[in-house]
Amino acid sequence: MTDFPRSLIEFQSACVACLAAARWPQGFVCPGCGKTKAWQLQTKAWTWECAGCGKQTSVTAGTIMHHSKLPLTTWFWAAYLMATHSNGISALQLQRQLALGSYKTAWLMGAKLRRSMVAPGRSLLAGVVEVDETEIACRGKNDPLTGGGGRSHQGKMLVVGAVEVQDGGAGPGRIRLGQVPDYSADSLHAFLAANLAPGATAKTDGWSGYPGAPGVKHDPHVIGKMAAHIVLPWAHRIFSNLKVWALGVYHGLRRKHLQTYLDEFVFRFNRRRTRHAAFRSLLGIAAAHKPLSYKILISPEAKA
Ligand SMILES: [Zn+2]
């Protein structure tokens, strides 16, 4: 953000303006009567009063920040830290940086913001896309990392990754990562359908699970496992960065919340050259996001 605010007050005003713009893209609309004329209250922070019916609406009403006991500025700082830090920060770091009362509070904040890292209606990957699978070691609630040996998937989580190839292979474009139950055609085709635009070309190592996905061209390079990093260099680089990140920032990921952490990695990677835009984008998605209950956050299947 070249126009980075020079003071804390400016930072807060910019955040509120960003939330308001994301919530009411065409300007304020009263949730009570639908009228569009309102005043921002001087006496009550972040609140608008409808000129028609007098109803007062907070800019956070109906967002993930709603009903939070934490000050809105704490949310802004948390979003700022999570979006702009080159690696992201753990709940423990968040707790320390923002002087939060408990680890649980910090974890919930992080979890809510992480759920705002997938923009609704984001565009699908296009052109030539490297697609490959990998395994990530997972850890239990209080356990260190466990890795199943040999071919067993016990203690491992399966991840499919897709990377747009740019400039004829000179660099990676955008990425997507998805947790899959197995490497079957059903699982892989579902991933391709959800992440690749019609007409995109999936460049793979020739695994039998990829061919035949509807709408996607397939460019298999049948090779031994050892050479996969040569044919699919960007997919392999992303996987190795992902594993280093998971260990370094989170000391390993848990199966239960894997997809939200994958989403965080993807969010950060895809905005690696625009970190401050990433912050605005995170606030914008959070503003449009319905409140999340604790139950939803701890449930792995919940679609928030
Ligand atoms: Zn009204």
mmCIF file of N, CA and C in Angstrom, residues 89-97 103 106-107:
data_model
loop_
_atom_site.group_PDB
_atom_site.id
_atom_site.type_symbol
_atom_site.label_atom_id
_atom_site.label_comp_id
_atom_site.label_asym_id
_atom_site.label_seq_id
_atom_site.Cartn_x
_atom_site.Cartn_y
_atom_site.Cartn_z
ATOM 1 N N ILE A 89 1.357 -15.827 10.992
ATOM 2 C CA ILE A 89 1.741 -15.963 12.388
ATOM 3 C C ILE A 89 0.836 -16.945 13.107
ATOM 4 N N SER A 90 1.408 -17.609 14.092
ATOM 5 C CA SER A 90 0.664 -18.612 14.850
ATOM 6 C C SER A 90 -0.228 -17.929 15.876
ATOM 7 N N ALA A 91 -1.135 -18.703 16.459
ATOM 8 C CA ALA A 91 -2.031 -18.164 17.483
ATOM 9 C C ALA A 91 -1.235 -17.632 18.671
ATOM 10 N N LEU A 92 -0.160 -18.323 19.004
ATOM 11 C CA LEU A 92 0.669 -17.897 20.135
ATOM 12 C C LEU A 92 1.307 -16.529 19.855
ATOM 13 N N GLN A 93 1.807 -16.358 18.628
ATOM 14 C CA GLN A 93 2.388 -15.068 18.253
ATOM 15 C C GLN A 93 1.338 -13.972 18.235
ATOM 16 N N LEU A 94 0.146 -14.330 17.737
ATOM 17 C CA LEU A 94 -0.965 -13.374 17.691
ATOM 18 C C LEU A 94 -1.329 -12.935 19.108
ATOM 19 N N GLN A 95 -1.385 -13.913 20.014
ATOM 20 C CA GLN A 95 -1.718 -13.620 21.411
ATOM 21 C C GLN A 95 -0.701 -12.644 22.006
ATOM 22 N N ARG A 96 0.586 -12.890 21.729
ATOM 23 C CA ARG A 96 1.630 -12.024 22.295
ATOM 24 C C ARG A 96 1.607 -10.646 21.666
ATOM 25 N N GLN A 97 1.500 -10.609 20.321
ATOM 26 C CA GLN A 97 1.563 -9.324 19.615
ATOM 27 C C GLN A 97 0.415 -8.404 19.998
ATOM 28 N N TYR A 103 -4.959 -17.875 24.922
ATOM 29 C CA TYR A 103 -4.564 -18.540 23.685
ATOM 30 C C TYR A 103 -5.797 -18.865 22.850
ATOM 31 N N ALA A 106 -7.006 -15.987 20.839
ATOM 32 C CA ALA A 106 -6.114 -15.762 19.699
ATOM 33 C C ALA A 106 -6.362 -16.810 18.616
ATOM 34 N N TRP A 107 -6.528 -18.053 19.038
ATOM 35 C CA TRP A 107 -6.756 -19.133 18.070
ATOM 36 C C TRP A 107 -8.061 -18.904 17.300
#
